[in-house]
Amino acid sequence: MATVPRTTNAKVPTLSSTKNVDLRMGHPRGSSMHNLPGRFGVYGGRYVPETLMAALDELEREYEKATRDKKFQVKLDELLRTYAGRPTPLTFAGRLTRKLGGAKIYLKREDLLHTGAHKINNCLGQALLVERMGKHRVIAETGAGQHGVATATVCALFGFECVVYMGTEDMRRQELNVFRMRLLGAEVRGVDSGSKTLKDAINEAMRDWVTNVRTTHYLLGSVLGAHPYPTMVRDFHRVIGREARAQILKAEGKLPAAVIACVGGGSNAIGAFYEFIKDKKVRLIGVEAGGRGYTLGEHAARFRGGSPGVLQGTYSYVLQDGAGQIATTHSVSAGLDYPSIGPEHASLRDSGRAEYVPASDAEALEATTLLARTEGIIPALESAHAVAEVMKRAPKMKKSDVVIVNISGRGDKDIGILRENLKID
Amino acid sequence: MPLTFYKKPALVVYVTCGDPDLVTTREIILAAIEAGADVIELGVPFSDPVADGPVIQRASERALKGGACLSQVLTLAAEVRQHSQSAGLIVFSYLNPILRLGVEKFCKVARHAGVDGVLLTDLPVEEASEYLEAMRANDLAPIFLAAPTSPDARLKKIAEASQGFVYVVSRTGVTGARQNLADDAKQLVRRLRRVTKLPIAVGFGISTPEQFAETGKFADAVVVGSAIVETIERNRGREAEAVAEFVGKFCSRQLQKA
Ligand SMILES: Cc1ncc(COP(=O)(O)O)c(C=O)c1O
């Protein structure tokens, strides 16, 4: 298997020798119905069964209206502040900084949000939209269970019926979150097909949506899927970077040299990156799951072994075989264990504005222990991938440099896997 | 072009290619044509069939385990075409395998194989401009789905982009047999007739000769999919025979009526 050349401005890469035609299917349409950018360069779009098209149009319209509605913003801000716990702190990681002996490290503390991860930002936003659309049934997929818990939480808060689809492999490794969802009144439906992980949960959620689309909202948990999801979910997470940028300017009087975040679908990363995109000197670094190695099936590093394709509604990098069948993936972290990546990341990567690197299972586990013992913070295994990258990078940077690492969630949900893998008791 | 419905309603039969293996699929298809199927939908197995219910999901899994892929389906189409000049042949696929092969290359090979039309479940008309160009250049009929949730404005676009026929999804939901057919289908066909003169095929959930006859009262063609795939699943070792018997029930029904 050929690996993707990791140069900036790389042409759309291919896995096999057969020329993969870059289709640029359906360029930005420019019609008045689609004035939100559903495309990020050639990526993105809307590739779903016809049955869902009307619902996506409705969602797009409602979202557009909401963004122009002051009251919507006020309501969302209030919920984020009084319910979710925003703003989250930017913590200077002094002992970690000294230990690594390079750049000054700050942690953006999304782990301190209600329900334990950034996912609640998006769930509150979409819940307000569901209310506006007058729907009462909400479905969601979940990998690590954090998005499922956040969805179950907002459904309890708003009084919606809630069904969460979760791969049975993920139910096993994140069983605490399964119980939390049920405690919150959600129905958790196990998905036994494919690799029994996030991708399969999305398939099943889409099947439910196709069937019940008239009454149901699909509360998608990352910057994935058909337009308008990648744009909308990004916007609900932009608050992460907006806060972090103001906080670092206040604390250090300058912008960071780099912002580092883990990338599953890419919602916490795009949220952390977005306000810095215009600051050309700030390096944006996304960390994918390197898993156990770089054979197809052993990792979820889409920019390592993937090529452009369509999965679950969007055109982006996909881990696939030569015949266009989607590959299985592996990561110790359920939230990063997915064969595609948000289309905006594909565009940022092709343009060279952001760079993407892998961190292995072992590196993430080591990073978890290090952060726990130097800072008293147990990160989610997903976030630990970002910590693993700062461990490699900070020592090579100047002491005057500042780095922000997004701690997208806390590690409580991972205690079972950590016990299995770390063997410290 | 064989995408003409000679009898009303015409019978469109869906099979997942490569389930249980490609040689058997060819036998099944030829038996179905022999028994009276007018059009065959050659289902390309896909790892993530989001529009399909459990029956076709299982069939896709079996086919993929056996190593079936798009290029083999196209080879199969050519073989079927050698044996039957009259049957309509439609490739029924998710988009990604087509992208991987390359849309233009796919269209060329498909035309060469004697395929008449293509239906891509997850490619709505808005995203289809370049696909449509390649299809047109190769004289292939693009067939689009119309759903009960499609508003009239979309139906118009769908009808304009389609050739051969328009495929009406009888109800919201994934593929799979249902006891009752909703009123959705009839209404949708009525709405669609207002914007197109193309023939209309109705599918999703039709599994019995009774439903076939019922649907045939308002549709030009009726698609039977999951019920065929289930027949294949249940009749290991005698798949072609079983499918011929099954198809025969639909076609004799027609004869009785005539
Ligand atoms: C704590 C945490 N971080 C990151 C992710 C990955 O998602 P995304 O890339 O959309 O931020 C998840 C997903 O479950 C998560 O729970």
XYZ file of C-alpha atoms and ligand atoms in Angstrom:
699
model
C 0.000 0.000 0.000
C 1.342 3.349 -0.968
C 1.251 6.023 1.659
C 0.087 9.504 0.978
C 2.927 11.946 0.431
C 2.779 14.310 3.366
C 3.823 17.408 1.599
C 1.778 20.523 1.724
C -0.248 21.425 -1.322
C -0.285 17.750 -2.187
C -2.369 16.837 -5.171
C -5.264 14.581 -4.383
C -3.418 11.351 -3.636
C -4.361 7.876 -4.711
C -3.867 4.512 -3.119
C -3.526 2.364 -6.158
C -1.931 2.904 -9.487
C -5.268 3.244 -11.246
C -5.796 6.906 -11.681
C -8.357 8.151 -9.238
C -10.312 10.764 -11.073
C -10.752 13.859 -9.002
C -14.332 14.509 -9.759
C -15.006 17.807 -8.135
C -18.536 16.553 -8.158
C -20.939 19.415 -7.877
C -18.793 22.481 -7.318
C -20.214 25.105 -4.994
C -23.658 25.363 -6.387
C -24.093 29.055 -5.910
C -27.851 28.825 -6.204
C -29.773 30.924 -3.721
C -30.892 27.781 -1.914
C -27.336 26.973 -1.025
C -25.694 30.142 0.078
C -23.963 28.413 2.969
C -20.699 26.990 1.797
C -21.395 23.263 1.618
C -18.012 22.773 0.024
C -14.534 23.119 1.436
C -12.474 23.241 -1.716
C -13.542 20.106 -3.549
C -14.592 18.374 -0.332
C -17.924 18.190 1.435
C -21.244 18.174 -0.378
C -24.349 16.159 0.172
C -24.344 12.481 -0.775
C -27.390 10.894 0.779
C -30.465 8.964 -0.302
C -33.143 11.188 -1.828
C -35.457 10.580 1.134
C -33.179 12.724 3.327
C -32.707 15.645 0.963
C -35.788 17.558 2.079
C -34.808 17.177 5.731
C -31.304 18.475 5.018
C -32.780 21.438 3.165
C -35.067 22.138 6.118
C -32.174 21.896 8.560
C -30.051 24.181 6.419
C -32.817 26.780 6.216
C -33.507 26.609 9.935
C -29.836 26.898 10.744
C -29.429 29.897 8.458
C -32.398 31.583 10.074
C -31.073 30.812 13.542
C -27.665 32.305 12.794
C -29.362 35.556 11.856
C -31.589 35.464 14.929
C -30.126 37.371 17.894
C -32.426 35.557 20.294
C -31.082 32.193 19.234
C -27.511 33.299 19.925
C -28.460 34.757 23.293
C -30.246 31.564 24.290
C -27.332 29.395 23.215
C -24.772 31.589 24.963
C -26.800 31.457 28.130
C -27.044 27.672 28.040
C -23.326 27.376 27.370
C -22.609 29.640 30.324
C -25.149 28.578 32.919
C -25.584 24.920 32.006
C -22.457 23.664 30.264
C -19.938 25.741 32.192
C -18.382 28.049 29.600
C -16.001 29.693 29.312
C -13.588 26.855 30.034
C -10.212 27.790 31.506
C -6.923 27.892 29.680
C -4.560 26.228 32.123
C -0.820 26.778 32.093
C 0.753 23.315 32.373
C 3.838 24.326 34.355
C 5.163 20.947 35.421
C 4.580 19.420 31.992
C 6.366 22.365 30.402
C 9.393 21.935 32.679
C 9.393 18.192 32.176
C 9.454 18.520 28.385
C 11.878 21.426 28.520
C 10.737 23.435 25.516
C 7.711 25.486 24.540
C 5.299 26.766 27.148
C 2.251 24.531 27.174
C -1.290 25.666 27.809
C -4.272 23.356 28.010
C -7.722 24.360 26.776
C -9.959 22.660 29.284
C -12.972 21.292 27.417
C -12.739 18.377 29.832
C -14.270 20.621 32.477
C -17.513 21.073 30.580
C -20.708 19.453 31.779
C -20.777 15.790 30.599
C -16.989 15.805 30.329
C -16.194 16.763 26.739
C -16.577 19.423 24.076
C -19.492 17.507 22.544
C -22.043 19.410 24.623
C -21.329 22.651 22.675
C -22.787 21.142 19.533
C -25.584 19.264 21.277
C -26.983 22.396 22.909
C -26.907 24.235 19.592
C -28.674 21.473 17.707
C -31.199 20.975 20.507
C -32.282 24.586 20.100
C -32.711 23.939 16.370
C -34.779 20.825 17.054
C -37.031 22.929 19.227
C -37.403 25.478 16.426
C -38.231 22.769 13.898
C -40.865 21.333 16.205
C -39.455 17.816 16.184
C -39.607 15.643 19.295
C -37.492 12.631 18.528
C -33.715 12.810 18.413
C -31.313 10.123 17.266
C -27.538 10.104 17.461
C -24.516 7.902 16.926
C -21.726 7.640 19.402
C -18.235 6.197 19.471
C -16.621 6.976 22.791
C -20.055 7.578 24.240
C -19.308 11.251 24.959
C -21.509 12.482 22.150
C -24.178 9.983 23.170
C -24.068 11.219 26.749
C -24.186 14.855 25.633
C -27.143 14.068 23.344
C -28.974 12.158 26.079
C -28.305 15.110 28.358
C -29.786 17.771 26.091
C -32.736 15.491 25.326
C -33.436 15.224 29.043
C -33.064 18.982 29.345
C -35.407 19.736 26.436
C -37.796 16.812 26.906
C -37.023 15.013 23.630
C -37.250 11.280 23.038
C -33.688 10.017 22.521
C -32.243 6.970 20.757
C -28.476 6.515 20.573
C -26.806 4.028 18.226
C -23.508 2.584 19.391
C -21.317 -0.213 18.064
C -21.279 -3.187 20.399
C -17.467 -3.097 20.496
C -17.668 0.510 21.698
C -20.389 -0.406 24.210
C -17.953 -2.870 25.672
C -15.036 -0.492 25.922
C -17.066 2.524 27.057
C -19.610 0.759 29.230
C -19.712 3.508 31.826
C -21.092 5.885 29.213
C -23.703 3.341 28.136
C -25.020 3.346 31.660
C -24.902 7.140 31.854
C -27.010 7.442 28.702
C -29.569 4.998 30.049
C -29.663 6.810 33.373
C -30.431 9.990 31.444
C -33.435 8.302 29.875
C -32.006 7.527 26.449
C -32.438 4.234 24.663
C -29.068 2.813 23.599
C -29.273 0.499 20.598
C -26.257 -1.737 20.030
C -25.027 -2.098 16.453
C -23.542 -5.454 15.585
C -22.562 -4.954 11.955
C -19.159 -4.271 10.401
C -16.452 -3.471 12.907
C -19.130 -2.691 15.531
C -17.753 0.821 16.031
C -18.565 4.443 15.181
C -18.941 4.028 11.414
C -21.455 1.237 11.871
C -23.363 3.282 14.446
C -23.659 6.118 11.880
C -24.950 3.659 9.242
C -27.660 2.517 11.615
C -28.545 6.069 12.676
C -28.888 7.008 8.990
C -31.195 4.038 8.427
C -33.344 5.168 11.334
C -33.362 8.714 9.954
C -34.353 7.589 6.451
C -37.276 5.748 8.022
C -38.440 8.337 10.559
C -37.241 11.536 8.929
C -40.582 13.285 9.204
C -40.548 13.297 13.003
C -36.891 12.833 13.844
C -33.789 14.977 13.977
C -30.409 13.345 13.514
C -28.087 15.005 16.013
C -24.785 14.186 14.313
C -21.837 14.490 16.659
C -18.957 15.655 14.514
C -18.077 17.747 11.468
C -19.054 14.854 9.226
C -21.994 13.892 7.073
C -23.908 15.836 4.472
C -24.156 19.604 4.298
C -25.069 21.489 6.495
C -23.616 19.315 9.278
C -19.890 20.025 8.779
C -20.502 23.774 8.735
C -23.092 23.837 11.479
C -21.238 21.574 13.900
C -18.055 23.585 13.321
C -19.839 26.807 14.124
C -21.152 25.393 17.395
C -17.565 24.542 18.395
C -15.893 27.748 17.257
C -16.335 29.041 20.771
C -13.375 26.837 21.802
C -10.864 28.709 19.656
C -12.531 32.082 20.186
C -12.078 31.757 23.939
C -8.601 30.265 23.675
C -7.366 33.042 21.415
C -8.554 35.751 23.795
C -7.232 33.835 26.800
C -3.744 33.319 25.402
C -3.506 36.946 24.319
C -4.394 37.935 27.859
C -2.018 35.459 29.503
C 0.976 35.805 27.174
C 0.315 38.925 25.166
C 0.898 37.001 21.964
C -0.493 34.291 19.763
C 0.610 30.690 20.199
C 3.145 29.106 17.850
C 0.861 26.114 17.510
C -2.562 24.761 18.375
C -2.787 20.988 18.731
C -5.953 18.891 18.813
C -6.943 15.294 18.214
C -9.025 14.513 15.126
C -11.707 11.866 15.028
C -14.370 13.343 12.812
C -12.670 16.599 13.610
C -15.119 18.686 15.651
C -12.962 19.631 18.622
C -10.025 20.284 16.293
C -11.919 22.527 13.888
C -13.445 24.312 16.876
C -10.002 24.935 18.320
C -8.436 25.852 14.949
C -11.042 28.038 13.366
C -10.343 31.405 14.986
C -6.633 30.932 14.310
C -6.906 30.161 10.589
C -6.447 33.821 9.740
C -3.370 34.012 12.000
C -1.038 32.569 9.408
C 1.891 32.161 11.815
C -0.038 29.857 14.125
C 0.571 26.259 13.140
C -2.523 24.124 13.292
C -1.788 20.492 14.078
C -4.353 17.732 14.023
C -3.520 14.363 15.543
C -5.040 11.207 14.110
C -5.132 7.738 15.600
C -2.010 5.830 14.539
C -3.335 2.723 16.274
C -1.033 -0.288 16.105
C 0.734 0.466 12.829
C 0.238 1.563 9.255
C -1.250 -1.492 7.638
C -4.788 -0.788 6.452
C -7.129 -1.848 9.242
C -4.674 -1.170 12.064
C -5.145 2.592 12.389
C -7.436 5.531 11.663
C -4.901 7.930 10.129
C -6.893 9.028 7.096
C -4.168 11.313 5.809
C -1.650 8.487 6.029
C -3.436 5.755 4.154
C -6.599 7.322 2.827
C -7.728 8.810 -0.453
C -10.690 10.966 -1.450
C -14.041 9.229 -1.501
C -17.615 9.443 -0.323
C -18.681 7.977 2.978
C -21.865 8.708 4.900
C -22.828 11.840 3.061
C -19.592 13.694 2.455
C -16.629 13.735 0.064
C -13.387 13.619 2.024
C -10.377 11.424 2.739
C -11.443 7.865 3.368
C -9.589 4.720 4.326
C -10.630 2.326 1.590
C -9.425 -0.535 -0.550
C -8.758 -0.490 -4.281
C -12.380 -1.315 -5.064
C -13.815 1.524 -3.007
C -14.892 -0.596 -0.063
C -14.423 1.171 3.246
C -11.614 -0.247 5.360
C -11.894 -1.279 8.970
C -9.994 0.833 11.458
C -8.402 0.463 14.831
C -7.671 2.804 17.689
C -7.437 2.348 21.432
C -9.680 5.402 21.526
C -13.234 4.815 20.328
C -13.735 8.494 19.469
C -10.954 8.506 16.865
C -11.746 5.087 15.413
C -13.382 6.194 12.150
C -12.347 5.767 8.477
C -13.186 9.263 7.242
C -12.491 12.797 8.408
C -14.411 16.052 8.278
C -14.240 17.604 4.770
C -12.952 20.938 6.040
C -9.896 19.186 7.451
C -9.271 17.618 4.044
C -9.287 21.071 2.549
C -7.050 22.568 5.261
C -4.639 19.718 4.739
C -4.516 20.024 0.953
C -3.950 23.769 1.195
C -1.220 23.236 3.750
C -2.880 25.525 6.298
C -3.107 22.681 8.796
C -0.899 19.644 9.202
C -1.927 16.226 10.426
C 0.184 13.694 12.232
C -0.544 10.329 13.804
C -0.019 9.206 17.396
C -0.042 5.513 18.209
C -2.078 3.708 20.857
C 1.047 3.292 22.965
C 1.975 6.969 22.699
C -1.537 8.004 23.723
C -1.444 5.723 26.744
C 1.942 7.099 27.767
C 0.665 10.656 27.331
C -2.321 9.901 29.557
C -0.063 8.817 32.386
C 2.265 11.756 31.921
C -0.499 14.365 31.997
C -2.109 12.677 35.000
C 1.148 12.714 36.955
C 2.484 16.113 36.000
C -0.732 18.127 35.977
C -3.290 16.076 37.877
C -5.460 15.884 34.767
C -6.600 12.558 33.343
C -7.423 13.280 29.684
C -9.791 11.289 27.502
C -7.840 8.799 25.387
C -8.818 10.869 22.339
C -7.314 14.039 23.828
C -4.266 12.048 24.943
C -3.334 11.775 21.245
C -2.920 15.558 21.175
C -0.856 15.404 24.349
C 1.334 12.743 22.712
C 2.103 15.159 19.883
C 3.052 17.979 22.220
C 5.421 15.573 23.974
C 7.240 15.090 20.674
C 7.092 18.683 19.569
C 7.526 20.915 22.628
C 11.112 19.845 23.396
C 12.145 20.913 19.887
C 10.574 24.351 20.220
C 11.945 27.560 21.706
C 11.247 28.270 25.368
C 9.657 31.521 24.314
C 7.135 29.672 22.138
C 3.667 28.997 23.392
C 1.559 25.956 22.471
C -2.102 25.319 23.129
C -3.284 21.725 23.443
C -7.000 21.140 23.337
C -8.035 18.722 26.059
C -11.293 17.769 24.390
C -12.514 15.571 27.215
C -11.734 13.907 30.515
C -10.651 10.328 31.000
C -13.261 9.064 33.439
C -14.959 7.072 30.679
C -11.669 5.347 29.847
C -10.813 4.022 33.287
C -11.652 0.457 32.185
C -9.368 0.516 29.136
C -6.655 2.339 31.036
C -6.705 -0.354 33.721
C -6.513 -3.054 31.078
C -3.605 -1.411 29.303
C -1.523 0.336 31.946
C -1.306 -2.485 34.483
C -0.490 -0.216 37.392
C -2.683 -1.812 40.053
C -32.355 0.432 -25.804
C -33.964 -2.373 -23.782
C -35.120 0.000 -21.045
C -38.599 -0.176 -22.453
C -41.424 -1.657 -20.464
C -43.296 -3.862 -22.920
C -45.846 -5.199 -20.532
C -47.574 -3.358 -17.776
C -46.540 -3.569 -15.094
C -43.062 -4.615 -16.018
C -41.087 -6.601 -13.469
C -37.756 -5.261 -12.284
C -35.679 -7.727 -10.300
C -32.855 -6.682 -7.958
C -29.998 -9.011 -7.050
C -26.898 -8.376 -4.979
C -24.103 -9.506 -7.267
C -21.695 -12.030 -5.803
C -24.178 -13.476 -3.336
C -23.449 -16.304 -2.898
C -20.879 -16.020 -5.728
C -20.704 -14.446 -9.181
C -21.243 -17.634 -11.156
C -24.430 -18.315 -9.230
C -25.536 -14.702 -9.637
C -25.283 -15.116 -13.405
C -27.420 -18.247 -13.268
C -29.934 -16.467 -11.058
C -30.185 -13.515 -13.424
C -30.606 -15.667 -16.520
C -33.243 -17.745 -14.737
C -35.080 -14.596 -13.678
C -35.075 -13.269 -17.237
C -36.253 -16.624 -18.533
C -39.084 -16.592 -15.971
C -40.248 -13.162 -17.096
C -38.183 -10.408 -15.468
C -37.968 -7.404 -17.797
C -35.194 -5.455 -16.146
C -32.398 -6.624 -13.865
C -30.841 -4.364 -11.279
C -27.290 -5.510 -10.693
C -26.611 -4.570 -7.073
C -22.965 -3.753 -6.389
C -22.114 -4.899 -2.863
C -20.863 -2.121 -0.581
C -19.328 -2.198 2.873
C -21.649 0.509 4.208
C -25.086 0.174 2.644
C -26.906 2.935 4.529
C -30.018 2.745 2.373
C -30.483 -0.983 2.818
C -32.313 -3.084 5.361
C -30.965 -6.241 7.016
C -31.634 -8.623 4.089
C -29.531 -6.731 1.533
C -26.958 -5.846 4.196
C -26.413 -9.541 4.827
C -26.212 -10.252 1.097
C -23.622 -7.484 0.639
C -21.544 -8.897 3.454
C -21.607 -12.365 1.914
C -20.723 -10.980 -1.512
C -17.826 -8.926 -0.154
C -16.524 -11.893 1.781
C -16.414 -13.718 -1.533
C -14.405 -10.827 -2.986
C -17.031 -9.399 -5.350
C -16.359 -5.877 -6.608
C -17.581 -3.359 -9.174
C -15.371 -4.473 -12.051
C -16.559 -8.040 -11.633
C -20.147 -6.837 -11.669
C -19.440 -5.140 -14.995
C -17.930 -8.336 -16.369
C -21.023 -10.162 -15.176
C -23.197 -7.605 -16.969
C -21.354 -8.317 -20.215
C -21.905 -12.047 -19.794
C -25.599 -11.576 -19.129
C -25.862 -9.310 -22.166
C -24.388 -12.051 -24.353
C -27.176 -14.362 -23.303
C -30.006 -11.873 -23.371
C -30.455 -8.995 -25.758
C -33.890 -8.052 -24.539
C -33.549 -7.609 -20.778
C -32.786 -4.165 -19.396
C -29.619 -4.067 -17.307
C -29.117 -1.461 -14.610
C -26.147 -1.093 -12.321
C -27.395 -0.288 -8.835
C -24.635 1.001 -6.584
C -23.452 3.335 -3.898
C -21.270 6.129 -5.176
C -17.886 5.317 -3.664
C -16.997 2.190 -5.683
C -17.802 4.200 -8.834
C -15.597 7.099 -7.718
C -12.784 4.710 -6.943
C -12.892 3.258 -10.441
C -13.372 6.724 -11.899
C -16.725 7.905 -13.207
C -15.668 8.168 -16.835
C -13.941 4.841 -16.871
C -16.949 3.271 -15.195
C -19.322 4.681 -17.789
C -17.155 3.496 -20.665
C -16.811 -0.018 -19.312
C -20.503 -0.188 -18.427
C -21.556 0.879 -21.910
C -19.202 -1.638 -23.395
C -20.664 -4.360 -21.206
C -24.128 -3.593 -22.553
C -25.479 -1.914 -19.438
C -28.474 0.345 -20.117
C -28.751 2.483 -17.030
C -27.250 3.320 -13.662
C -28.828 4.139 -10.333
C -26.681 5.504 -7.522
C -28.471 5.492 -4.169
C -26.438 8.203 -2.520
C -26.017 10.609 -5.414
C -28.772 13.229 -5.431
C -29.316 15.298 -8.591
C -27.594 18.379 -7.157
C -24.268 16.575 -6.968
C -24.598 14.786 -10.274
C -23.533 17.233 -12.978
C -20.283 15.550 -13.961
C -21.706 12.097 -13.598
C -24.530 13.117 -15.904
C -22.074 14.351 -18.494
C -20.163 11.080 -18.481
C -23.401 9.108 -18.607
C -24.674 11.094 -21.549
C -21.389 10.763 -23.411
C -21.686 7.007 -23.108
C -25.348 6.748 -23.940
C -26.267 5.392 -20.509
C -29.541 6.216 -18.794
C -29.191 7.882 -15.397
C -32.034 6.826 -13.147
C -32.767 8.835 -10.032
C -34.839 8.056 -6.993
C -37.895 10.075 -6.034
C -38.986 9.834 -2.410
C -42.266 10.574 -0.646
C -40.426 13.404 1.111
C -39.299 15.029 -2.159
C -41.187 18.283 -2.684
C -42.577 19.023 -6.161
C -39.669 21.266 -7.089
C -37.261 18.402 -6.465
C -39.442 15.937 -8.385
C -39.111 18.192 -11.380
C -35.316 18.228 -11.150
C -35.251 14.471 -10.637
C -37.447 13.841 -13.653
C -35.410 16.183 -15.811
C -32.148 14.473 -14.901
C -33.520 10.951 -15.353
C -33.714 8.874 -18.499
C -35.373 5.508 -19.087
C -37.594 5.742 -16.055
C -37.876 7.320 -12.626
C -37.617 5.084 -9.592
C -40.192 5.890 -6.948
C -39.338 4.897 -3.396
C -42.645 3.605 -2.085
C -42.120 4.892 1.452
C -39.557 6.517 3.703
C -37.158 3.895 4.944
C -34.563 1.376 3.890
C -35.020 -1.543 1.517
C -36.857 -4.560 2.874
C -40.173 -6.321 2.743
C -43.212 -4.744 4.370
C -46.666 -6.077 5.080
C -48.521 -2.953 4.089
C -47.650 -0.502 1.398
C -48.308 3.035 2.441
C -50.443 5.436 0.427
C -47.193 7.328 -0.017
C -46.358 5.557 -3.265
C -49.630 6.229 -5.052
C -49.598 9.892 -4.138
C -46.006 10.270 -5.163
C -46.617 8.650 -8.539
C -49.501 11.042 -9.068
C -47.315 14.042 -8.222
C -44.545 12.761 -10.445
C -46.818 12.177 -13.444
C -47.588 15.867 -13.409
C -43.975 16.702 -14.172
C -42.835 13.851 -16.412
C -43.821 11.549 -19.225
C -41.110 9.044 -18.304
C -42.301 5.639 -17.140
C -42.348 5.182 -13.376
C -41.093 2.180 -11.463
C -42.099 1.711 -7.838
C -39.908 -0.171 -5.413
C -38.972 -0.758 -1.764
C -40.963 -3.242 0.249
C -42.758 -5.142 -2.502
C -42.559 -8.864 -1.848
C -45.790 -10.598 -2.881
C -47.652 -11.068 -6.182
C -50.613 -9.300 -4.542
C -48.546 -6.206 -3.758
C -47.089 -6.402 -7.252
C -50.533 -6.392 -8.835
C -51.758 -3.662 -6.519
C -48.782 -1.422 -7.308
C -49.020 -2.268 -10.984
C -52.372 -0.500 -11.129
C -50.660 2.880 -10.875
C -47.013 2.197 -11.803
C -45.444 1.207 -15.113
C -42.985 -1.125 -13.471
C -42.563 -2.716 -10.072
C -39.235 -3.512 -8.424
C -38.827 -6.596 -6.296
C -35.551 -6.608 -4.362
C -35.236 -7.858 -0.813
C -37.764 -10.631 -1.433
C -35.553 -11.976 -4.236
C -32.420 -11.638 -2.134
C -34.139 -13.454 0.709
C -35.190 -16.222 -1.643
C -31.539 -16.602 -2.619
C -30.500 -16.667 1.029
C -33.043 -19.325 1.910
C -32.323 -21.665 -0.965
C -28.669 -22.547 -0.726
C -27.611 -24.750 -3.600
C -30.727 -24.191 -5.694
C -30.776 -20.407 -5.898
C -31.510 -20.028 -9.630
C -34.327 -22.564 -9.521
C -35.887 -20.921 -6.482
C -35.686 -17.454 -8.030
C -37.259 -18.742 -11.262
C -40.161 -20.194 -9.259
C -40.530 -16.980 -7.307
C -40.457 -14.756 -10.385
C -42.854 -17.122 -12.108
C -45.495 -16.396 -9.486
C -45.406 -12.718 -10.363
C -45.525 -13.283 -14.081
C -48.262 -15.934 -14.106
C -50.320 -13.526 -12.070
C -49.945 -11.113 -14.896
C -51.051 -13.722 -17.409
C -54.159 -14.468 -15.378
C -55.050 -10.834 -15.432
C -54.539 -10.506 -19.163
C -13.214 13.548 24.315
C -13.308 13.395 22.843
N -12.423 13.993 22.057
C -12.450 13.867 20.731
C -13.383 13.074 20.099
C -13.313 12.939 18.611
O -14.290 13.649 17.947
P -13.953 14.981 17.161
O -12.803 14.699 16.281
O -15.207 15.266 16.414
O -13.639 16.025 18.154
C -14.344 12.432 20.875
C -15.377 11.608 20.216
O -16.032 10.799 20.742
C -14.309 12.590 22.286
O -15.196 11.977 23.071
